[in-house]
Tab-separated table of C-alpha atoms and ligand atoms in Angstrom:
chain	number	residue	atom	x	y	z
R	83	MET	CA	0.000	0.000	0.000
R	84	PRO	CA	1.513	3.363	-0.931
R	85	LYS	CA	2.530	5.569	1.936
R	86	GLU	CA	0.211	8.274	0.679
R	87	CYS	CA	-2.671	5.936	1.116
R	88	ARG	CA	-1.681	4.651	4.526
R	89	ARG	CA	-1.473	8.006	6.160
R	90	LYS	CA	-4.931	9.038	5.114
R	91	SER	CA	-6.821	7.045	7.579
R	92	SER	CA	-9.769	8.223	9.581
R	93	LYS	CA	-7.422	8.558	12.512
R	94	ASP	CA	-6.285	11.836	11.030
R	95	PHE	CA	-9.415	13.330	12.485
R	96	GLY	CA	-10.776	13.654	15.961
R	97	PHE	CA	-14.257	12.492	16.721
R	98	PRO	CA	-15.357	14.293	19.814
R	99	GLY	CA	-17.999	12.647	21.857
R	100	ALA	CA	-21.194	13.918	23.292
R	101	VAL	CA	-19.769	16.546	25.595
R	102	LEU	CA	-20.716	20.057	24.610
R	103	SER	CA	-18.310	22.895	24.871
R	104	ASP	CA	-20.320	25.859	23.863
R	105	GLY	CA	-20.553	27.726	27.152
R	106	GLY	CA	-23.836	28.947	28.481
R	107	ARG	CA	-25.673	28.870	25.223
R	108	VAL	CA	-25.300	25.170	24.885
R	109	GLU	CA	-28.286	23.154	25.791
R	110	ARG	CA	-28.794	19.463	25.298
R	111	ARG	CA	-32.209	18.359	24.318
R	112	ALA	CA	-33.770	15.228	25.546
R	113	ALA	CA	-33.444	12.577	22.903
R	114	GLY	CA	-36.885	11.363	23.835
R	115	ARG	CA	-38.376	14.445	22.312
R	116	SER	CA	-37.796	13.104	18.862
R	117	SER	CA	-38.752	9.512	19.389
R	118	GLN	CA	-42.306	10.242	18.425
R	119	ILE	CA	-41.402	11.053	14.867
R	120	CYS	CA	-39.572	7.813	14.291
R	121	ALA	CA	-42.292	5.843	15.969
R	122	GLU	CA	-44.703	7.260	13.453
R	123	VAL	CA	-42.391	6.617	10.580
R	124	PHE	CA	-42.073	3.018	11.674
R	125	GLN	CA	-45.763	2.526	11.209
R	126	LYS	CA	-45.993	3.921	7.769
R	127	ALA	CA	-45.199	1.030	5.499
R	128	ALA	CA	-45.400	-2.686	5.225
R	129	LEU	CA	-41.896	-3.545	4.160
R	130	VAL	CA	-40.648	-6.311	2.010
R	131	ALA	CA	-37.586	-7.816	3.621
R	132	ALA	CA	-34.968	-7.725	0.938
R	133	GLN	CA	-32.717	-10.672	0.266
R	134	PRO	CA	-29.005	-10.024	-0.053
R	135	ALA	CA	-27.874	-9.987	-3.632
R	136	ALA	CA	-24.787	-9.208	-5.586
R	137	PRO	CA	-24.666	-5.714	-7.018
R	138	ALA	CA	-26.026	-5.273	-10.484
R	139	LEU	CA	-23.757	-4.752	-13.434
R	140	MET	CA	-22.700	-1.219	-14.115
R	141	HIS	CA	-24.942	-0.863	-17.081
R	142	ALA	CA	-28.081	-2.196	-15.471
R	143	PRO	CA	-30.695	0.447	-14.774
R	144	MET	CA	-31.723	-0.324	-11.253
R	145	VAL	CA	-34.445	1.992	-10.186
R	146	PRO	CA	-37.954	1.930	-11.514
R	147	GLN	CA	-38.888	5.080	-13.336
R	148	VAL	CA	-41.865	6.539	-11.609
R	149	THR	CA	-44.048	9.061	-13.312
R	150	ILE	CA	-46.538	10.981	-11.298
R	151	THR	CA	-48.871	13.154	-13.208
R	152	PRO	CA	-51.010	15.744	-11.507
R	153	GLU	CA	-54.316	14.759	-10.087
R	154	GLY	CA	-57.374	15.890	-11.885
R	155	GLY	CA	-57.939	15.156	-15.488
R	156	GLY	CA	-57.834	11.450	-14.797
R	157	CYS	CA	-54.125	11.088	-15.343
R	158	SER	CA	-52.638	7.827	-14.222
R	159	ARG	CA	-49.460	7.220	-12.323
R	160	GLU	CA	-47.244	4.443	-13.469
R	161	ILE	CA	-44.129	2.709	-12.410
R	162	GLN	CA	-41.952	1.529	-15.188
R	163	GLN	CA	-39.416	-0.867	-13.864
R	164	GLU	CA	-36.497	-2.111	-15.824
R	165	ASP	CA	-35.022	-5.241	-14.378
R	166	MET	CA	-31.648	-5.269	-12.769
R	167	ASP	CA	-29.931	-7.856	-14.856
R	168	GLY	CA	-29.181	-5.428	-17.588
R	169	ASN	CA	-31.309	-7.028	-20.243
R	170	GLY	CA	-33.283	-3.867	-20.514
R	171	ASP	CA	-36.228	-5.838	-21.659
R	172	GLY	CA	-37.883	-6.432	-18.350
R	173	ILE	CA	-40.277	-3.557	-18.502
R	174	LEU	CA	-42.908	-3.820	-15.861
R	175	ARG	CA	-45.694	-1.334	-15.538
R	176	ARG	CA	-48.019	-1.149	-12.650
R	177	LYS	CA	-50.350	1.366	-11.183
R	178	LEU	CA	-49.215	2.784	-7.919
R	179	SER	CA	-51.624	1.789	-5.273
R	180	ASN	CA	-52.228	3.720	-2.143
R	181	SER	CA	-52.733	0.460	-0.385
R	182	SER	CA	-49.129	-0.540	-0.906
R	183	ILE	CA	-48.082	1.920	1.720
R	184	SER	CA	-49.959	3.553	4.486
R	185	SER	CA	-49.794	7.235	5.187
R	186	THR	CA	-49.780	8.005	8.851
R	187	GLY	CA	-49.070	11.668	8.907
R	188	SER	CA	-45.863	12.649	10.595
R	189	SER	CA	-42.643	11.737	8.950
R	190	ALA	CA	-38.948	12.036	8.690
R	191	VAL	CA	-39.500	15.108	6.607
R	192	GLU	CA	-40.714	16.673	9.818
R	193	SER	CA	-42.632	19.436	8.174
R	194	GLU	CA	-44.261	20.108	4.930
R	195	ASP	CA	-41.238	21.910	3.644
R	196	ASP	CA	-40.825	19.142	1.147
R	197	LEU	CA	-43.932	20.432	-0.467
R	198	LEU	CA	-43.247	24.106	0.009
R	199	SER	CA	-41.553	26.503	-2.306
R	200	ASP	CA	-38.316	28.252	-1.414
R	201	THR	CA	-40.208	31.352	-0.511
R	202	GLU	CA	-42.485	29.458	1.794
R	203	SER	CA	-39.547	27.763	3.437
R	204	LYS	CA	-37.767	31.021	3.978
R	205	SER	CA	-40.841	32.566	5.484
R	206	LYS	CA	-40.593	29.918	8.185
R	207	GLY	CA	-37.580	31.756	9.500
R	208	LEU	CA	-34.606	29.694	8.460
R	209	VAL	CA	-31.466	31.149	9.929
R	210	THR	CA	-28.947	32.914	7.783
R	211	LEU	CA	-25.296	32.081	7.847
R	212	ASP	CA	-22.843	34.281	9.644
R	213	HIS	CA	-19.713	34.949	7.651
R	214	LEU	CA	-21.227	33.800	4.409
R	215	VAL	CA	-19.393	35.563	1.634
R	216	ASN	CA	-20.314	36.308	-1.950
R	217	THR	CA	-23.632	34.586	-1.682
R	218	GLU	CA	-25.146	36.760	-4.324
R	219	ARG	CA	-22.619	35.522	-6.799
R	220	LYS	CA	-23.184	31.856	-6.100
R	221	PRO	CA	-24.815	30.268	-9.098
R	222	TRP	CA	-26.845	27.843	-7.038
R	223	ARG	CA	-29.689	28.352	-4.626
R	224	LYS	CA	-30.238	25.075	-2.883
R	225	ILE	CA	-27.275	23.593	-1.241
R	226	LYS	CA	-26.732	20.864	1.146
R	227	THR	CA	-23.358	21.214	2.702
R	228	TYR	CA	-21.763	24.186	4.282
R	229	ILE	CA	-18.166	23.849	5.171
R	230	ARG	CA	-15.687	26.291	6.516
R	231	TRP	CA	-13.187	27.391	3.949
R	232	PRO	CA	-9.667	28.185	5.147
R	233	PHE	CA	-8.075	30.280	2.421
R	234	ASN	CA	-4.504	30.064	3.682
R	235	ALA	CA	-2.542	30.036	6.890
R	236	SER	CA	-2.490	33.817	7.329
R	237	GLN	CA	-6.222	34.090	6.824
R	238	LYS	CA	-7.219	31.255	9.100
R	239	LYS	CA	-9.190	33.542	11.389
R	240	LYS	CA	-11.232	34.849	8.504
R	241	LEU	CA	-14.169	32.606	7.928
R	242	SER	CA	-15.609	31.823	4.611
R	243	TRP	CA	-17.892	29.019	3.610
R	244	VAL	CA	-18.524	26.603	0.868
R	245	GLN	CA	-22.039	25.669	-0.005
R	246	LEU	CA	-22.258	22.641	-2.209
R	247	ALA	CA	-25.747	21.338	-1.762
R	248	GLY	CA	-28.766	21.503	0.485
R	249	HIS	CA	-30.892	24.131	2.059
R	250	LYS	CA	-29.594	27.635	2.165
R	251	GLY	CA	-29.554	29.171	5.597
R	252	ASN	CA	-29.259	25.868	7.406
R	253	PHE	CA	-25.769	26.481	8.718
R	254	LYS	CA	-24.068	28.879	11.096
R	255	ALA	CA	-20.580	29.583	12.229
R	256	ALA	CA	-19.586	28.010	15.513
R	257	ASP	CA	-16.610	27.529	17.788
R	258	GLU	CA	-13.262	26.827	16.187
R	259	GLY	CA	-13.343	23.562	14.308
R	260	THR	CA	-17.099	23.136	14.406
R	261	ILE	CA	-20.172	24.229	12.515
R	262	LEU	CA	-23.839	24.435	13.404
R	263	LYS	CA	-26.479	22.800	11.244
R	264	LYS	CA	-30.142	23.546	11.702
R	265	LEU	CA	-31.673	20.864	13.849
R	266	SER	CA	-33.400	18.035	12.084
R	267	GLU	CA	-34.905	15.634	14.572
R	268	ASN	CA	-34.265	12.855	12.148
R	269	GLU	CA	-30.625	13.706	11.627
R	270	MET	CA	-30.121	14.151	15.360
R	271	GLN	CA	-31.453	10.665	15.979
R	272	CYS	CA	-29.090	9.316	13.357
R	273	PHE	CA	-26.076	10.949	14.958
R	274	GLU	CA	-27.102	9.653	18.364
R	275	LYS	CA	-27.340	6.119	17.023
R	276	LEU	CA	-24.105	6.457	15.098
R	277	ARG	CA	-22.180	7.050	18.334
R	278	ASP	CA	-21.989	3.289	18.827
R	279	ASP	CA	-21.842	2.191	15.224
R	280	ALA	CA	-19.164	0.940	12.863
R	281	LEU	CA	-19.775	4.029	10.724
R	282	LEU	CA	-18.649	6.417	13.442
R	283	PRO	CA	-15.160	6.958	11.954
R	284	PHE	CA	-16.731	7.974	8.655
R	285	VAL	CA	-19.302	10.546	9.759
R	286	PRO	CA	-18.665	14.087	10.970
R	287	GLY	CA	-17.954	14.392	14.675
R	288	TYR	CA	-21.212	15.130	16.467
R	289	HIS	CA	-21.143	17.411	19.508
R	290	GLY	CA	-24.816	17.406	20.394
R	291	VAL	CA	-27.572	19.966	20.107
R	292	VAL	CA	-26.985	23.617	20.869
R	293	GLU	CA	-29.238	26.623	20.966
R	294	ASN	CA	-28.254	29.760	19.162
R	295	ASP	CA	-30.402	32.871	18.765
R	296	GLY	CA	-33.402	30.898	19.921
R	297	GLU	CA	-32.950	28.124	17.390
R	298	ALA	CA	-31.677	24.618	17.811
R	299	PHE	CA	-28.691	23.319	15.888
R	300	LEU	CA	-26.599	20.220	15.620
R	301	GLN	CA	-22.994	21.052	16.374
R	302	MET	CA	-20.633	19.130	14.153
R	303	THR	CA	-16.965	18.960	13.348
R	304	ASP	CA	-15.863	21.235	10.542
R	305	LEU	CA	-14.625	18.728	8.014
R	306	LEU	CA	-12.331	21.214	6.284
R	307	ALA	CA	-10.498	22.285	9.382
R	308	ASN	CA	-7.476	20.070	8.739
R	309	PHE	CA	-7.048	20.868	5.076
R	310	ASP	CA	-5.034	23.537	3.348
R	311	GLN	CA	-6.906	25.041	0.415
R	312	PRO	CA	-9.101	22.008	-0.035
R	313	ASN	CA	-10.923	20.727	-3.068
R	314	VAL	CA	-14.394	19.477	-2.218
R	315	MET	CA	-16.880	17.319	-4.072
R	316	ASP	CA	-20.368	16.303	-2.986
R	317	CYS	CA	-21.754	13.013	-4.362
R	318	LYS	CA	-25.334	12.195	-3.495
R	319	MET	CA	-25.697	8.473	-2.990
R	320	GLY	CA	-28.429	6.047	-3.919
R	321	VAL	CA	-30.853	5.379	-6.740
R	322	ARG	CA	-33.633	7.378	-5.113
R	323	THR	CA	-33.518	10.840	-3.557
R	324	TYR	CA	-37.022	11.135	-2.151
R	325	LEU	CA	-38.830	9.261	0.563
R	326	GLU	CA	-41.583	6.869	-0.258
R	327	GLU	CA	-43.892	8.926	1.855
R	328	GLU	CA	-43.197	11.947	-0.313
R	329	LEU	CA	-44.710	9.939	-3.134
R	330	VAL	CA	-47.722	9.159	-1.024
R	331	ARG	CA	-48.175	12.770	-0.030
R	332	ALA	CA	-47.897	13.986	-3.579
R	333	ARG	CA	-50.422	11.432	-4.636
R	334	GLU	CA	-52.867	12.198	-1.894
R	335	ARG	CA	-52.359	15.919	-1.832
R	336	PRO	CA	-50.564	16.943	-5.026
R	337	LYS	CA	-48.989	20.343	-4.766
R	338	PRO	CA	-47.407	21.457	-7.992
R	339	ARG	CA	-44.528	23.825	-7.284
R	340	GLU	CA	-43.640	26.653	-9.582
R	341	ASP	CA	-40.055	26.913	-8.353
R	342	LEU	CA	-39.388	23.284	-9.241
R	343	TYR	CA	-41.076	23.726	-12.605
R	344	LYS	CA	-38.800	26.669	-13.329
R	345	LYS	CA	-35.727	24.712	-12.300
R	346	MET	CA	-36.794	21.898	-14.578
R	347	VAL	CA	-37.404	24.169	-17.556
R	348	GLU	CA	-34.074	25.875	-17.000
R	349	VAL	CA	-32.337	22.575	-17.648
R	350	ASP	CA	-34.715	21.062	-20.159
R	351	ASN	CA	-37.737	22.825	-21.598
R	352	GLY	CA	-38.960	19.436	-22.744
R	353	GLY	CA	-38.865	18.102	-19.192
R	354	PRO	CA	-42.363	19.063	-18.057
R	355	THR	CA	-45.370	17.303	-19.514
R	356	PRO	CA	-47.874	19.408	-21.472
R	357	GLU	CA	-50.095	19.428	-18.372
R	358	GLU	CA	-47.228	20.613	-16.212
R	359	HIS	CA	-46.457	23.358	-18.720
R	360	VAL	CA	-50.045	24.517	-18.510
R	361	GLN	CA	-50.093	24.592	-14.726
R	362	GLN	CA	-46.515	25.886	-14.541
R	363	GLY	CA	-45.807	23.543	-11.694
R	364	VAL	CA	-44.476	20.087	-10.868
R	365	THR	CA	-44.780	18.077	-7.686
R	366	LYS	CA	-41.705	17.479	-5.568
R	367	PRO	CA	-41.379	13.726	-6.266
R	368	ARG	CA	-41.917	14.340	-9.940
R	369	TYR	CA	-39.086	16.878	-9.910
R	370	MET	CA	-36.862	14.583	-7.882
R	371	GLN	CA	-37.497	11.692	-10.276
R	372	TRP	CA	-36.710	13.891	-13.210
R	373	ARG	CA	-33.465	14.973	-11.540
R	374	GLU	CA	-32.590	11.343	-10.945
R	375	SER	CA	-33.201	10.369	-14.534
R	376	MET	CA	-31.313	13.335	-15.987
R	377	SER	CA	-28.271	12.666	-13.829
R	378	SER	CA	-26.501	9.416	-12.984
R	379	THR	CA	-28.652	8.658	-9.931
R	380	ASN	CA	-30.855	6.134	-11.689
R	381	THR	CA	-28.186	4.584	-13.851
R	382	LEU	CA	-25.196	4.537	-11.505
R	383	GLY	CA	-26.676	4.889	-8.041
R	384	PHE	CA	-24.986	8.193	-7.268
R	385	ARG	CA	-24.635	11.640	-8.757
R	386	ILE	CA	-22.258	14.536	-8.513
R	387	GLU	CA	-23.897	17.532	-6.859
R	388	GLY	CA	-21.159	20.115	-6.685
R	389	ILE	CA	-17.455	20.815	-6.678
R	390	LYS	CA	-15.462	23.586	-5.096
R	391	LYS	CA	-11.824	23.795	-6.115
R	392	TYR	CA	-8.916	25.159	-4.108
R	393	ASP	CA	-8.813	28.234	-6.321
R	394	GLY	CA	-12.320	29.234	-5.330
R	395	THR	CA	-14.060	28.100	-8.478
R	396	CYS	CA	-17.341	26.323	-7.978
R	397	ARG	CA	-19.412	24.087	-10.180
R	398	THR	CA	-22.899	22.867	-9.532
R	399	ASP	CA	-23.920	22.419	-13.133
R	400	PHE	CA	-23.989	18.635	-13.005
R	401	LYS	CA	-27.695	18.108	-13.479
R	402	LYS	CA	-27.052	16.447	-16.843
R	403	THR	CA	-23.866	14.618	-15.907
R	404	ARG	CA	-25.145	11.145	-16.491
R	405	SER	CA	-22.848	8.969	-18.581
R	406	LYS	CA	-19.944	7.022	-17.177
R	407	GLN	CA	-17.544	8.950	-19.371
R	408	ASP	CA	-18.835	12.267	-18.111
R	409	VAL	CA	-18.636	11.198	-14.489
R	410	ILE	CA	-15.121	9.856	-14.963
R	411	GLN	CA	-14.092	13.096	-16.626
R	412	VAL	CA	-15.434	15.126	-13.720
R	413	PHE	CA	-13.414	13.007	-11.294
R	414	LYS	CA	-10.304	13.399	-13.437
R	415	ASP	CA	-10.734	17.149	-13.454
R	416	PHE	CA	-11.429	17.167	-9.749
R	417	VAL	CA	-8.151	15.457	-8.833
R	418	GLU	CA	-6.261	17.075	-11.695
R	419	GLY	CA	-4.817	13.736	-12.703
R	420	ASP	CA	-3.274	12.989	-9.307
R	421	ALA	CA	-3.315	9.192	-9.102
R	422	ASN	CA	-2.286	9.219	-5.453
R	423	ILE	CA	-5.340	11.218	-4.511
R	424	ILE	CA	-7.523	8.782	-6.408
R	425	LYS	CA	-5.844	5.853	-4.665
R	426	SER	CA	-6.450	7.476	-1.311
R	427	TYR	CA	-10.077	8.028	-2.192
R	428	MET	CA	-10.450	4.428	-3.355
R	429	LEU	CA	-8.928	3.142	-0.166
R	430	ARG	CA	-11.265	5.261	1.886
R	431	LEU	CA	-14.295	4.150	-0.146
R	432	LYS	CA	-13.377	0.535	0.424
R	433	GLU	CA	-13.020	1.196	4.146
R	434	ILE	CA	-16.430	2.807	4.066
R	435	ARG	CA	-17.840	-0.151	2.218
R	436	GLN	CA	-16.427	-2.532	4.757
R	437	ALA	CA	-17.859	-0.487	7.601
R	438	LEU	CA	-21.245	-0.346	5.884
R	439	GLN	CA	-21.300	-4.111	5.696
R	440	THR	CA	-20.876	-4.454	9.436
R	441	SER	CA	-22.915	-1.406	10.420
R	442	GLU	CA	-26.127	-2.126	12.302
R	443	PHE	CA	-27.211	1.430	11.618
R	444	PHE	CA	-26.888	0.933	7.880
R	445	LYS	CA	-28.827	-2.317	7.958
R	446	GLN	CA	-31.646	-0.727	9.855
R	447	HIS	CA	-32.023	2.521	7.937
R	448	GLU	CA	-33.272	3.691	4.582
R	449	VAL	CA	-30.555	6.100	3.506
R	450	ILE	CA	-31.995	8.788	1.268
R	451	GLY	CA	-30.320	12.019	0.191
R	452	SER	CA	-27.085	11.258	2.004
R	453	SER	CA	-23.842	12.279	0.353
R	454	LEU	CA	-20.221	11.313	0.306
R	455	LEU	CA	-18.072	14.381	0.716
R	456	PHE	CA	-14.691	14.093	-0.992
R	457	ILE	CA	-11.990	16.444	0.277
R	458	HIS	CA	-8.350	16.670	-0.720
R	459	ASP	CA	-5.650	19.288	-0.826
R	460	HIS	CA	-2.273	19.920	-2.430
R	461	THR	CA	-0.423	18.102	0.369
R	462	GLY	CA	-1.958	14.818	-0.724
R	463	HIS	CA	-4.314	14.759	2.214
R	464	ALA	CA	-7.589	13.138	1.068
R	465	GLN	CA	-10.660	12.054	2.971
R	466	ILE	CA	-14.264	11.063	2.352
R	467	TRP	CA	-17.099	11.535	4.810
R	468	ILE	CA	-20.650	10.269	4.942
R	469	ILE	CA	-22.850	13.298	5.504
R	470	ASP	CA	-26.474	14.464	5.547
R	471	PHE	CA	-28.838	12.209	7.421
R	472	GLY	CA	-31.897	14.454	7.281
R	473	LYS	CA	-33.799	11.914	5.204
R	474	THR	CA	-32.263	8.757	6.620
R	475	THR	CA	-35.054	6.909	8.366
R	476	ALA	CA	-35.187	3.895	10.621
R	477	LEU	CA	-37.016	0.765	9.568
R	478	PRO	CA	-39.491	-0.989	11.817
R	479	ASP	CA	-37.878	-3.251	14.397
R	480	GLY	CA	-36.518	-6.449	12.916
R	481	GLN	CA	-36.524	-5.256	9.338
R	482	THR	CA	-33.391	-4.594	7.345
R	483	LEU	CA	-32.343	-3.434	3.898
R	484	SER	CA	-29.671	-4.896	1.671
R	485	HIS	CA	-29.088	-1.573	-0.151
R	486	ASN	CA	-28.289	-3.281	-3.434
R	487	VAL	CA	-31.547	-4.625	-4.774
R	488	PRO	CA	-34.014	-2.697	-6.925
R	489	TRP	CA	-36.411	-0.335	-5.287
R	490	GLN	CA	-40.092	-1.014	-5.513
R	491	GLU	CA	-42.478	1.153	-3.644
R	492	GLY	CA	-42.895	-0.379	-0.217
R	493	ASN	CA	-39.516	-2.092	0.054
R	494	ARG	CA	-37.676	1.145	0.874
R	495	GLU	CA	-34.479	0.002	-0.794
R	496	ASP	CA	-32.140	2.861	-1.641
R	497	GLY	CA	-29.439	1.319	-3.850
R	498	TYR	CA	-26.712	2.849	-1.701
R	499	LEU	CA	-24.289	-0.079	-1.910
R	500	TRP	CA	-24.887	-0.529	-5.578
R	501	GLY	CA	-24.003	3.123	-6.114
R	502	LEU	CA	-20.949	2.832	-3.917
R	503	ASP	CA	-19.669	-0.107	-5.924
R	504	ASN	CA	-20.169	1.833	-9.118
R	505	LEU	CA	-18.369	4.788	-7.596
R	506	ILE	CA	-15.414	2.580	-6.707
R	507	LEU	CA	-15.375	1.198	-10.239
R	508	MET	CA	-15.387	4.735	-11.599
R	509	LEU	CA	-12.388	5.654	-9.520
R	510	GLU	CA	-10.616	2.522	-10.654
R	511	ALA	CA	-11.306	3.642	-14.191
R	512	VAL	CA	-9.840	7.043	-13.447
R	513	CYS	CA	-6.781	5.321	-12.012
R	514	ASN	CA	-6.364	3.165	-15.003
R	515	GLU	CA	-5.976	5.240	-18.140
R	516	GLU	CA	-6.493	2.144	-20.181
R	517	THR	CA	-9.957	1.519	-18.832
R	518	THR	CA	-12.525	2.370	-21.394
R	519	GLU	CA	-16.232	2.895	-21.398
R	520	ASN	CA	-16.566	-0.501	-23.026
R	521	SER	CA	-14.628	-2.339	-20.379
R	522	LEU	CA	-16.699	-0.665	-17.706
R	523	THR	CA	-19.959	-1.777	-19.201
R	524	THR	CA	-18.769	-5.358	-19.367
R	525	ASP	CA	-17.312	-5.269	-15.925
R	526	THR	CA	-18.719	-7.913	-13.631
R	527	HIS	CA	-17.209	-6.809	-10.365
R	528	THR	CA	-19.112	-7.804	-7.322
R	529	ALA	CA	-18.890	-6.480	-3.841
R	530	SER	CA	-16.540	-9.280	-2.852
R	531	ASP	CA	-14.122	-8.311	-5.610
R	532	LEU	CA	-13.628	-4.898	-4.175
B	876	LIG	C1	-33.243	20.064	-4.811
B	876	LIG	C2	-32.579	18.794	-4.310
B	876	LIG	C3	-32.682	18.685	-2.804
B	876	LIG	C4	-34.138	18.826	-2.325
B	876	LIG	C5	-34.760	20.103	-2.874
B	876	LIG	C6	-34.680	20.151	-4.386
B	876	LIG	O1	-33.192	20.067	-6.212
B	876	LIG	O2	-33.150	17.679	-4.894
B	876	LIG	O3	-32.178	17.427	-2.392
B	876	LIG	O4	-34.155	18.938	-0.933
B	876	LIG	O5	-36.101	20.120	-2.470
B	876	LIG	O6	-35.235	21.370	-4.845
B	876	LIG	P1	-31.932	20.663	-7.004
B	876	LIG	O7	-30.731	19.847	-6.578
B	876	LIG	O8	-32.250	20.475	-8.425
B	876	LIG	O9	-31.792	22.098	-6.614
B	876	LIG	P2	-34.443	17.687	0.008
B	876	LIG	O10	-33.381	16.670	-0.273
B	876	LIG	O11	-34.353	18.228	1.383
B	876	LIG	O12	-35.792	17.163	-0.304
B	876	LIG	P3	-36.795	21.425	-1.861
B	876	LIG	O13	-36.868	22.430	-2.990
B	876	LIG	O14	-38.111	20.970	-1.380
B	876	LIG	O15	-35.921	21.899	-0.758
C-alpha cells in the first residue's frame, strides 16, 4: 500500500464525543423528544424484507422510473421498472396503489417543507449564515453542505464558507473547528445512534444539540479544518432521492410547485409534460425523479452535486452529468490527474464499504439524500465523509435493507451499496488510463471483488 494511502486514515481526524463545549448557550435536548417522529415513521409502510444480492452490473438500470402526473384530469401514475440484470427488456408497468403503503401523517421530513416553495420555506424563519461571503454571486440556490473554507494560513481567522448542496440558511458559524447545522430531529437521531456504530469513523464528529439565537442546531466537526486550500466534491448516494412517503403525499395531496417547474425548464424545456407546462408547476417527487433520470442517480446509483476547487471556483452544473464517461471526466478534473489522490479516495471508499457491511445502523435505515463528501488538498491529504442524514429513516424493528436490490415502492431500498460499488469502479477507471467505457460496461465486479 503506498505511503500516501496509509497516512490518510480516519485517525487523522478527531471524533469528539457527546460533551458540549459551547458555554452557556449550549443546551442538550432530551433525545426522547424526537422519538415520536420515528415511531410514526415506523408505522408507515409494510416492508418487504430484501434478500441479499450481488450488485447489479454497471450498465443495469436499477431503479424503476416513476411518473406521477397531476391529479385531476384522470391522469394515471405508473411505475416503469427495468429489471436489474441489464437485459433492458424487463419492462414492468403497474399502477401505484395507495394500499401498498400507508400514510400516517408525521414523517422524517418533519414538516411540509418538502412540499413548500423556497419562498415558503424562507418565510418559516430559516437562519442565515454568519460569515457567508459572496452569496449573491453563487450560481446555485439550494445547497446541502456548508463547510468552513480556510483560504490560507495567514487568513485562518477569517471565515468563509462553501455551499455545495442543500438548504440555504441551514448552517451557522460556531466555535473553532465546528459548525452548526439547523436541527433536524431525524438527523439528530441518526447521529445519536451512530455514536456506537461501525460508521462512526466515517461521519462528521457530532457534539450534540446547541441553541443559538433561539434556534436549535446540531454542532458538528468542521470537516475542512485540517485541510489547506481544499478541493471538495459532494456526491449524493443512492438510486432514489425522495422518501416513499413523499410519493404518497404527492399522490394524496398533489402540490405542484412553480419553483421546481422553473428549475426543470431551466435545464430542459422538454422536461415538463404538457399538463405541467399549462399549470406551470411540478410536484416534488416528480421533480426529484426527473433529476434522478437526468443525472446518474438512476443509472449509476450516485450523482455529482457540486465541486469547489482550491482556487475558489465552484461548479454545480452537473444536473445532466449522467454517462460514465462524463462522471469519470469530472473526477479526473477534480483530482487534476493525481493518481495518489484517487488511490487514497479508493482506499477510503473501500473502508467505508467494509464499515457499511458491518454497520447495524446501515442495515436498519433507509438512507436517502445522504452524500459522500470528498476532500483533498495539495499536500496529498484526502478524505471522504458520509454526511447528511436528514432523510435517513429507521425501519421498523426487525426489518433490514440490503441496499443493493431494486427499489419497488414499499420495500424502501435505496441502492446505496450498488451506487458505492459503481463509484469505486469509476475511480478505478480514473486510475487506469487504459480503462474504457466498453470495459466498464462489461465489468462484472461484485462487492466481494472490491
Ligand atoms: C433540490 C434537491 C434537494 C431537495 C430540494 C430540491 O433540487 O433535490 O435534495 O431537498 O427540495 O429542490 P436541485 O438539486 O435540483 O436544486 P431535500 O433533499 O431536502 O428534499 P426542496 O426544494 O423541497 O428543498
